[in-house]
Amino acid sequence: MVNTSIKTTKSQEIFAAAQNLMPGGVSSPVRAFKSVGGQPIVFDRVKGAYIWDVDGNQYIDYVGTWGPAICGHAHPEVIAALQAALEKGTSFGAPCALENVLAEMVIAAVPSIEMVRFVNSGTEACMAVLRLIRAFTKREKVIKFEGCYHGHADMFLVKAGSGVATLGLPDSPGVPKSVTSNTLTAPYNDLSAVKALFEANPDEIAGVILEPVVGNAGFITPDTGFLQGLRELTKEHGALLVFDEVMTGFRIAYGGAQEKFGVTPDLTTLGKIIGGGLPVGAYGGRQDIMSMVAPAGPMYQAGTLSGNPLAMTAGIKTLELLQKPGTYEYLDKITKQLADGLLVIAKETGNEACGGQISAMFGMFFAPGPVHNYEDAKKADANKFGRFHRGMLERGVYLAPSQFEAGFTSFAHTEADIEKTLQAAREVMSSL
Ligand code: KE4
């Protein structure tokens, strides 16, 4: 099915050609629109809260390149800083002062981080932090939660979220059982299941890793006491607590979900926003743990482009912009207007829906709800979500192309953009 009411000739041509060049015509699976149907639009340029596709159609963007564009796409101050940095080269492969600057900002912002290592993606950060917790505890098992996504490293592709959930991939082929046998899973928000895993695997569990607010099974918030309960259980059993804040870091609050909920893990992974749109990931935490990382310690992890001056520059400028007073209050206000508005419209148009928002992250399921975990999320009407997604796209609103993703706002979004989005939602939901 192709967009009926907007011209997408060039998108179709380019995407058709891409099919013969790259698997599925994309560089990352979720972009292929498999779960929402139809063909993806091909982007030409982005600015602020908007996208223009190669056919000249404009959209209000609620994906924000999956999170990094919290200041709006191509923010003039980020672009200017990058232009200046470019004059000095693109990559050094050697220490540079910019790494110190971004490291100091991250350490100052994130409660759990006393020392940090930069990498090039969230996947790398999560891979490295898993190796680190195993090295530090000398244990091999790890607990993750169904529907949570921590990048595509082998040991995490067990009941993962995001594109794995979107495509209904079981544990991906190519992942050896020997690798996933040490990955234990529990339903999100289920402390008793975690307690049972610890009791069944005494002194074997290196740590627990989770999205403190889930964005990869759709938007799912932690039940009251869940995060604190995990903090206590991990301490009790000599295991480490890892918050994967690749998505929530600097989005839920400047100090991430750990600041918002007042629960401090032992280690944190970051990505997306700290790169300001360039490839960056990071992991960090207690100094006694991080000092195990080579060359300070024996745990090996490396990367050609880690800490490169362009990515550091974009991250530094982005965090500087986020420090402006009132930023998070504004993000919370407009995102609440959007999320609440969508639920009111769903109710008024006879569509069962649930969802909500925290700061600049939101989500909605076509389900009566509440959605506490991945099993609940899978009960949502994904086909209806696909029709909703297509209808919104045809009205100039670009939502994440999967029920198993979250939505993101930026401080470039205006109240007029929110109103226009809600108007489109009313039209579409009236015809679902
Ligand atoms: P990357 O390797 O994609 O930079 O980060 C992996 C990752 C780790 N942890 C969390 C909580 C994440 O959300 C992600 C990546 N998020 C997806 C969107 N749900 C990236 C989009 C994509 O895969 O194309």
CSV table of C-alpha atoms in Angstrom, one decimal, residues 7-405:
chain,number,residue,atom,x,y,z
A,7,LYS,CA,2.7,12.4,-3.7
A,8,THR,CA,5.5,10.0,-2.8
A,9,THR,CA,6.8,9.1,-6.3
A,10,LYS,CA,10.5,9.9,-5.5
A,11,SER,CA,10.3,8.1,-2.2
A,12,GLN,CA,9.0,5.0,-3.9
A,13,GLU,CA,11.7,5.1,-6.6
A,14,ILE,CA,14.5,5.5,-4.1
A,15,PHE,CA,13.2,2.9,-1.7
A,16,ALA,CA,12.7,0.4,-4.6
A,17,ALA,CA,16.3,0.9,-5.7
A,18,ALA,CA,17.5,0.5,-2.1
A,19,GLN,CA,15.9,-3.0,-2.0
A,20,ASN,CA,18.7,-4.3,-4.3
A,21,LEU,CA,21.4,-2.5,-2.4
A,22,MET,CA,20.7,-3.0,1.3
A,23,PRO,CA,18.8,-5.8,3.1
A,24,GLY,CA,15.2,-4.5,3.2
A,25,GLY,CA,16.4,-1.3,1.7
A,26,VAL,CA,17.3,0.1,5.1
A,27,SER,CA,20.2,0.6,7.4
A,28,SER,CA,18.1,-0.4,10.5
A,29,PRO,CA,15.0,-2.7,10.4
A,30,VAL,CA,12.4,-0.6,12.1
A,31,ARG,CA,12.8,2.1,9.4
A,32,ALA,CA,11.3,-0.3,6.8
A,33,PHE,CA,7.7,0.3,8.1
A,34,LYS,CA,7.1,-3.5,8.1
A,35,SER,CA,4.8,-3.4,11.0
A,36,VAL,CA,2.7,-0.4,10.0
A,37,GLY,CA,2.4,-1.3,6.3
A,38,GLY,CA,3.1,0.8,3.3
A,39,GLN,CA,6.4,2.1,2.2
A,40,PRO,CA,8.6,4.5,4.2
A,41,ILE,CA,9.1,8.0,3.1
A,42,VAL,CA,12.7,8.9,2.1
A,43,PHE,CA,14.0,11.9,4.0
A,44,ASP,CA,15.5,14.8,2.1
A,45,ARG,CA,16.2,17.2,5.1
A,46,VAL,CA,15.2,17.9,8.6
A,47,LYS,CA,15.1,21.2,10.7
A,48,GLY,CA,13.6,21.9,14.1
A,49,ALA,CA,10.5,19.8,14.6
A,50,TYR,CA,10.1,19.1,10.9
A,51,ILE,CA,11.0,16.6,8.1
A,52,TRP,CA,10.9,17.2,4.4
A,53,ASP,CA,10.8,14.1,2.2
A,54,VAL,CA,12.3,13.8,-1.3
A,55,ASP,CA,8.9,14.6,-2.8
A,56,GLY,CA,8.7,17.9,-0.9
A,57,ASN,CA,6.1,16.8,1.7
A,58,GLN,CA,6.5,18.3,5.2
A,59,TYR,CA,5.9,16.4,8.4
A,60,ILE,CA,5.9,17.2,12.1
A,61,ASP,CA,8.4,14.7,13.5
A,62,TYR,CA,7.9,12.7,16.7
A,63,VAL,CA,10.8,10.3,16.2
A,64,GLY,CA,13.6,12.8,16.3
A,65,THR,CA,16.0,10.3,14.7
A,66,TRP,CA,15.0,7.9,17.6
A,67,GLY,CA,15.8,10.4,20.4
A,68,PRO,CA,18.9,12.5,19.6
A,69,ALA,CA,17.0,15.5,18.2
A,70,ILE,CA,15.7,16.8,21.6
A,71,CYS,CA,16.8,20.3,20.7
A,72,GLY,CA,15.2,20.0,17.3
A,73,HIS,CA,16.9,18.8,14.2
A,74,ALA,CA,19.9,20.7,12.9
A,75,HIS,CA,19.9,23.2,15.7
A,76,PRO,CA,21.8,26.3,14.4
A,77,GLU,CA,24.1,26.3,17.4
A,78,VAL,CA,25.0,22.6,17.0
A,79,ILE,CA,25.6,23.1,13.3
A,80,ALA,CA,27.8,26.1,13.9
A,81,ALA,CA,29.8,24.3,16.5
A,82,LEU,CA,30.3,21.3,14.2
A,83,GLN,CA,31.4,23.6,11.3
A,84,ALA,CA,34.0,25.1,13.5
A,85,ALA,CA,35.1,21.7,14.7
A,86,LEU,CA,35.3,20.3,11.2
A,87,GLU,CA,38.0,22.9,10.3
A,88,LYS,CA,40.2,21.1,12.9
A,89,GLY,CA,39.6,17.6,11.5
A,90,THR,CA,37.0,14.9,11.8
A,91,SER,CA,38.8,12.2,13.9
A,92,PHE,CA,42.0,12.1,15.9
A,93,GLY,CA,42.2,8.6,17.3
A,94,ALA,CA,44.0,10.3,20.2
A,95,PRO,CA,43.1,12.1,23.4
A,96,CYS,CA,41.4,15.4,22.8
A,97,ALA,CA,40.2,18.0,25.3
A,98,LEU,CA,36.6,17.8,24.0
A,99,GLU,CA,36.4,14.3,25.6
A,100,ASN,CA,37.2,15.8,29.0
A,101,VAL,CA,34.5,18.5,28.5
A,102,LEU,CA,31.7,16.1,27.6
A,103,ALA,CA,32.8,13.6,30.3
A,104,GLU,CA,32.7,16.3,32.9
A,105,MET,CA,29.2,17.3,31.8
A,106,VAL,CA,27.9,13.7,31.9
A,107,ILE,CA,29.5,13.0,35.3
A,108,ALA,CA,28.0,16.2,36.6
A,109,ALA,CA,24.6,15.4,35.3
A,110,VAL,CA,24.1,11.6,35.9
A,111,PRO,CA,23.9,10.6,39.6
A,112,SER,CA,25.5,7.1,39.2
A,113,ILE,CA,28.4,8.2,36.9
A,114,GLU,CA,31.7,8.9,38.6
A,115,MET,CA,33.7,7.9,35.5
A,116,VAL,CA,32.7,7.4,31.9
A,117,ARG,CA,33.9,5.7,28.7
A,118,PHE,CA,32.7,6.9,25.3
A,119,VAL,CA,31.8,4.5,22.5
A,120,ASN,CA,30.0,4.9,19.2
A,121,SER,CA,26.5,3.5,19.8
A,122,GLY,CA,24.1,2.3,22.5
A,123,THR,CA,24.7,-1.2,21.4
A,124,GLU,CA,28.4,-0.9,22.1
A,125,ALA,CA,27.7,0.7,25.5
A,126,CYS,CA,25.4,-2.1,26.5
A,127,MET,CA,27.8,-4.8,25.2
A,128,ALA,CA,30.7,-3.3,27.2
A,129,VAL,CA,28.7,-2.7,30.4
A,130,LEU,CA,27.7,-6.4,30.4
A,131,ARG,CA,31.3,-7.5,30.0
A,132,LEU,CA,32.2,-5.1,32.8
A,133,ILE,CA,29.6,-6.4,35.3
A,134,ARG,CA,30.8,-9.9,34.6
A,135,ALA,CA,34.4,-8.9,35.1
A,136,PHE,CA,33.7,-7.1,38.3
A,137,THR,CA,31.5,-9.7,39.9
A,138,LYS,CA,33.2,-12.7,38.4
A,139,ARG,CA,29.6,-14.0,37.7
A,140,GLU,CA,28.1,-14.8,34.2
A,141,LYS,CA,24.4,-14.6,34.4
A,142,VAL,CA,22.4,-11.4,33.8
A,143,ILE,CA,18.7,-10.5,34.1
A,144,LYS,CA,17.0,-8.5,31.5
A,145,PHE,CA,13.3,-7.8,31.0
A,146,GLU,CA,10.9,-9.0,28.3
A,147,GLY,CA,10.4,-6.3,25.7
A,148,CYS,CA,13.4,-4.3,26.8
A,149,TYR,CA,16.0,-3.6,24.0
A,150,HIS,CA,19.6,-3.0,24.8
A,151,GLY,CA,21.0,-3.0,21.2
A,152,HIS,CA,21.7,-6.0,19.0
A,153,ALA,CA,24.5,-7.8,20.8
A,154,ASP,CA,24.0,-11.5,20.9
A,155,MET,CA,23.4,-11.9,24.6
A,156,PHE,CA,20.6,-9.3,24.6
A,157,LEU,CA,18.5,-10.8,21.7
A,158,VAL,CA,16.3,-12.7,24.1
A,159,LYS,CA,12.7,-11.5,24.2
A,160,ALA,CA,14.0,-8.1,23.1
A,161,GLY,CA,12.0,-5.1,22.1
A,162,SER,CA,12.1,-2.4,19.4
A,163,GLY,CA,12.8,-3.9,16.0
A,164,VAL,CA,13.0,-7.4,17.3
A,165,ALA,CA,9.5,-7.1,18.8
A,166,THR,CA,8.3,-5.2,15.7
A,167,LEU,CA,9.4,-7.9,13.3
A,168,GLY,CA,8.3,-10.7,15.7
A,169,LEU,CA,11.8,-12.1,15.5
A,170,PRO,CA,12.2,-14.9,18.0
A,171,ASP,CA,15.6,-15.1,19.5
A,172,SER,CA,17.4,-14.0,16.3
A,173,PRO,CA,19.0,-16.8,14.2
A,174,GLY,CA,22.8,-16.7,14.5
A,175,VAL,CA,22.8,-16.2,18.2
A,176,PRO,CA,24.4,-19.3,19.9
A,177,LYS,CA,22.5,-20.9,22.7
A,178,SER,CA,25.8,-20.8,24.6
A,179,VAL,CA,25.6,-17.1,24.6
A,180,THR,CA,21.9,-16.6,25.6
A,181,SER,CA,22.0,-19.4,28.2
A,182,ASN,CA,23.3,-16.8,30.6
A,183,THR,CA,20.6,-14.3,29.9
A,184,LEU,CA,17.7,-14.7,32.2
A,185,THR,CA,14.4,-12.8,31.6
A,186,ALA,CA,11.6,-11.6,33.7
A,187,PRO,CA,8.4,-9.6,33.0
A,188,TYR,CA,8.9,-5.9,33.5
A,189,ASN,CA,7.5,-4.5,36.7
A,190,ASP,CA,7.5,-8.0,38.3
A,191,LEU,CA,9.8,-7.9,41.3
A,192,SER,CA,8.7,-11.4,42.5
A,193,ALA,CA,10.0,-12.9,39.3
A,194,VAL,CA,13.3,-11.2,39.7
A,195,LYS,CA,13.5,-12.4,43.4
A,196,ALA,CA,12.8,-15.9,42.2
A,197,LEU,CA,15.6,-15.8,39.6
A,198,PHE,CA,18.0,-14.7,42.3
A,199,GLU,CA,16.9,-17.5,44.6
A,200,ALA,CA,17.2,-20.0,41.8
A,201,ASN,CA,20.6,-18.8,40.7
A,202,PRO,CA,22.4,-18.0,44.0
A,203,ASP,CA,25.7,-16.1,43.6
A,204,GLU,CA,25.6,-16.5,39.8
A,205,ILE,CA,23.9,-13.3,38.7
A,206,ALA,CA,26.3,-10.5,37.8
A,207,GLY,CA,23.6,-7.9,37.4
A,208,VAL,CA,20.2,-6.7,36.3
A,209,ILE,CA,19.9,-4.4,33.2
A,210,LEU,CA,16.7,-2.5,32.3
A,211,GLU,CA,15.2,0.5,30.6
A,212,PRO,CA,14.1,2.5,33.7
A,213,VAL,CA,11.3,3.8,31.5
A,214,VAL,CA,10.6,1.4,28.6
A,215,GLY,CA,10.6,2.8,25.1
A,216,ASN,CA,11.1,-0.4,23.1
A,217,ALA,CA,7.9,-2.3,23.8
A,218,GLY,CA,5.9,0.9,23.4
A,219,PHE,CA,6.0,3.3,26.3
A,220,ILE,CA,5.8,1.5,29.7
A,221,THR,CA,6.5,3.2,33.0
A,222,PRO,CA,7.9,1.6,36.1
A,223,ASP,CA,5.3,0.8,38.7
A,224,THR,CA,5.8,2.5,42.0
A,225,GLY,CA,8.6,0.7,44.0
A,226,PHE,CA,9.8,-1.3,41.0
A,227,LEU,CA,13.1,0.5,40.5
A,228,GLN,CA,13.7,0.8,44.2
A,229,GLY,CA,12.9,-2.9,44.6
A,230,LEU,CA,15.5,-3.8,42.0
A,231,ARG,CA,18.0,-1.6,43.8
A,232,GLU,CA,17.4,-3.5,47.0
A,233,LEU,CA,17.4,-6.9,45.5
A,234,THR,CA,20.6,-6.4,43.6
A,235,LYS,CA,22.4,-5.1,46.7
A,236,GLU,CA,21.0,-8.0,48.8
A,237,HIS,CA,22.4,-10.5,46.3
A,238,GLY,CA,25.8,-8.9,45.5
A,239,ALA,CA,24.7,-8.1,41.9
A,240,LEU,CA,25.0,-4.8,40.0
A,241,LEU,CA,22.1,-2.7,38.9
A,242,VAL,CA,22.4,-1.2,35.4
A,243,PHE,CA,20.1,1.5,34.0
A,244,ASP,CA,20.1,1.5,30.2
A,245,GLU,CA,19.4,5.2,29.7
A,246,VAL,CA,20.4,5.3,26.0
A,247,MET,CA,16.8,6.5,25.4
A,248,THR,CA,15.9,8.1,28.7
A,249,GLY,CA,19.2,9.8,29.5
A,250,PHE,CA,18.8,13.6,29.3
A,251,ARG,CA,15.2,13.1,28.0
A,252,ILE,CA,13.3,12.0,31.1
A,253,ALA,CA,15.3,14.6,33.0
A,254,TYR,CA,18.7,16.2,32.6
A,255,GLY,CA,20.0,13.5,34.9
A,256,GLY,CA,17.9,10.8,33.3
A,257,ALA,CA,15.3,8.5,34.9
A,258,GLN,CA,17.6,7.9,37.8
A,259,GLU,CA,17.3,11.6,38.7
A,260,LYS,CA,13.6,11.6,38.1
A,261,PHE,CA,12.8,8.5,40.2
A,262,GLY,CA,15.6,9.0,42.8
A,263,VAL,CA,17.1,5.5,42.3
A,264,THR,CA,20.8,5.3,41.6
A,265,PRO,CA,22.1,2.3,39.8
A,266,ASP,CA,25.7,1.1,39.9
A,267,LEU,CA,26.3,1.7,36.1
A,268,THR,CA,24.4,3.5,33.3
A,269,THR,CA,24.5,3.3,29.6
A,270,LEU,CA,23.9,6.4,27.4
A,271,GLY,CA,23.7,7.2,23.7
A,272,LYS,CA,21.5,9.3,21.4
A,273,ILE,CA,21.2,12.7,23.0
A,274,ILE,CA,24.8,12.8,24.2
A,275,GLY,CA,25.9,12.6,20.6
A,276,GLY,CA,23.5,15.4,19.5
A,277,GLY,CA,22.8,13.4,16.3
A,278,LEU,CA,26.3,12.1,15.7
A,279,PRO,CA,27.2,8.5,16.6
A,280,VAL,CA,28.0,8.3,20.3
A,281,GLY,CA,27.3,5.9,23.2
A,282,ALA,CA,28.8,5.8,26.7
A,283,TYR,CA,28.9,3.7,29.8
A,284,GLY,CA,29.8,4.9,33.2
A,285,GLY,CA,29.3,4.5,36.9
A,286,ARG,CA,31.1,3.8,40.2
A,287,GLN,CA,34.8,4.6,40.0
A,288,ASP,CA,35.8,1.2,41.6
A,289,ILE,CA,33.9,-0.6,38.8
A,290,MET,CA,35.0,1.7,35.9
A,291,SER,CA,38.6,1.4,36.9
A,292,MET,CA,38.5,-2.2,35.7
A,293,VAL,CA,38.2,-0.9,32.1
A,294,ALA,CA,41.4,-1.1,30.0
A,295,PRO,CA,43.9,0.4,30.1
A,296,ALA,CA,43.2,1.3,33.7
A,297,GLY,CA,42.2,-2.3,34.4
A,298,PRO,CA,42.0,-5.7,32.6
A,299,MET,CA,38.6,-5.5,31.0
A,300,TYR,CA,39.1,-4.9,27.3
A,301,GLN,CA,37.0,-2.5,25.2
A,302,ALA,CA,38.1,-0.3,22.4
A,303,GLY,CA,36.9,1.8,19.4
A,304,THR,CA,38.5,3.7,16.5
A,305,LEU,CA,36.1,6.6,16.5
A,306,SER,CA,35.3,6.6,20.2
A,307,GLY,CA,35.4,10.2,21.6
A,308,ASN,CA,36.0,11.8,18.2
A,309,PRO,CA,35.9,15.6,18.2
A,310,LEU,CA,32.8,15.9,16.0
A,311,ALA,CA,30.6,13.7,18.1
A,312,MET,CA,32.0,15.3,21.3
A,313,THR,CA,31.2,18.7,19.9
A,314,ALA,CA,27.6,17.9,19.0
A,315,GLY,CA,27.1,16.3,22.4
A,316,ILE,CA,28.6,19.2,24.3
A,317,LYS,CA,26.5,21.8,22.5
A,318,THR,CA,23.3,19.7,22.9
A,319,LEU,CA,23.8,19.3,26.6
A,320,GLU,CA,24.6,23.1,26.9
A,321,LEU,CA,21.3,23.8,25.2
A,322,LEU,CA,19.4,21.5,27.5
A,323,GLN,CA,20.8,23.3,30.5
A,324,LYS,CA,18.8,26.4,29.7
A,325,PRO,CA,16.3,27.1,32.5
A,326,GLY,CA,12.7,26.0,31.7
A,327,THR,CA,13.7,23.4,29.1
A,328,TYR,CA,12.3,20.4,30.8
A,329,GLU,CA,9.2,22.2,32.1
A,330,TYR,CA,8.4,23.2,28.5
A,331,LEU,CA,9.1,19.7,27.2
A,332,ASP,CA,6.8,18.2,29.9
A,333,LYS,CA,4.1,20.8,29.1
A,334,ILE,CA,3.8,20.2,25.4
A,335,THR,CA,4.2,16.5,25.6
A,336,LYS,CA,1.5,16.2,28.3
A,337,GLN,CA,-0.8,18.3,26.0
A,338,LEU,CA,-0.1,15.8,23.2
A,339,ALA,CA,-0.4,12.6,25.2
A,340,ASP,CA,-3.5,13.7,27.1
A,341,GLY,CA,-5.0,15.0,23.9
A,342,LEU,CA,-4.5,11.8,22.1
A,343,LEU,CA,-6.3,9.8,24.9
A,344,VAL,CA,-9.2,12.2,25.0
A,345,ILE,CA,-9.6,12.0,21.2
A,346,ALA,CA,-9.4,8.2,21.3
A,347,LYS,CA,-12.2,8.1,23.9
A,348,GLU,CA,-14.3,10.6,22.0
A,349,THR,CA,-14.0,8.6,18.8
A,350,GLY,CA,-14.7,5.2,20.4
A,351,ASN,CA,-11.1,3.9,20.2
A,352,GLU,CA,-9.9,2.0,23.3
A,353,ALA,CA,-6.5,3.4,24.1
A,354,CYS,CA,-4.1,3.9,27.0
A,355,GLY,CA,-0.7,5.6,27.4
A,356,GLY,CA,0.9,8.7,28.8
A,357,GLN,CA,4.2,10.6,29.0
A,358,ILE,CA,7.1,11.5,31.1
A,359,SER,CA,8.9,14.6,30.1
A,360,ALA,CA,9.6,14.5,26.4
A,361,MET,CA,8.8,10.8,25.9
A,362,PHE,CA,5.3,9.5,25.3
A,363,GLY,CA,3.4,6.5,24.0
A,364,MET,CA,-0.1,5.2,23.2
A,365,PHE,CA,-1.5,1.7,22.8
A,366,PHE,CA,-4.8,0.8,21.2
A,367,ALA,CA,-5.7,-1.3,24.2
A,368,PRO,CA,-7.9,-0.7,27.2
A,369,GLY,CA,-4.8,-1.0,29.4
A,370,PRO,CA,-3.1,-0.5,31.7
A,371,VAL,CA,0.1,-1.8,30.1
A,372,HIS,CA,2.6,-2.9,32.7
A,373,ASN,CA,4.7,-5.2,30.7
A,374,TYR,CA,5.5,-6.7,27.3
A,375,GLU,CA,2.7,-9.3,27.5
A,376,ASP,CA,0.2,-6.5,28.0
A,377,ALA,CA,1.7,-4.5,25.2
A,378,LYS,CA,1.4,-7.4,22.8
A,379,LYS,CA,-2.4,-7.4,23.4
A,380,ALA,CA,-2.7,-3.9,21.8
A,381,ASP,CA,-4.3,-3.7,18.4
A,382,ALA,CA,-1.1,-3.3,16.3
A,383,ASN,CA,-3.1,-3.4,13.0
A,384,LYS,CA,-5.1,-0.4,14.2
A,385,PHE,CA,-1.9,1.3,15.1
A,386,GLY,CA,-0.7,0.7,11.6
A,387,ARG,CA,-3.8,2.3,10.1
A,388,PHE,CA,-3.4,5.2,12.6
A,389,HIS,CA,0.2,5.6,11.6
A,390,ARG,CA,-0.6,5.7,7.9
A,391,GLY,CA,-3.4,8.2,8.4
A,392,MET,CA,-1.2,10.5,10.4
A,393,LEU,CA,1.5,10.3,7.9
A,394,GLU,CA,-0.9,11.3,5.1
A,395,ARG,CA,-1.8,14.3,7.3
A,396,GLY,CA,1.8,15.4,7.8
A,397,VAL,CA,2.6,13.8,11.1
A,398,TYR,CA,5.5,11.4,11.4
A,399,LEU,CA,5.1,8.9,14.2
A,400,ALA,CA,7.4,6.0,15.0
A,401,PRO,CA,6.5,3.2,12.5
A,402,SER,CA,5.8,0.6,15.2
A,403,GLN,CA,3.5,0.0,18.1
A,404,PHE,CA,6.6,-1.2,20.0
A,405,GLU,CA,8.4,2.2,20.0
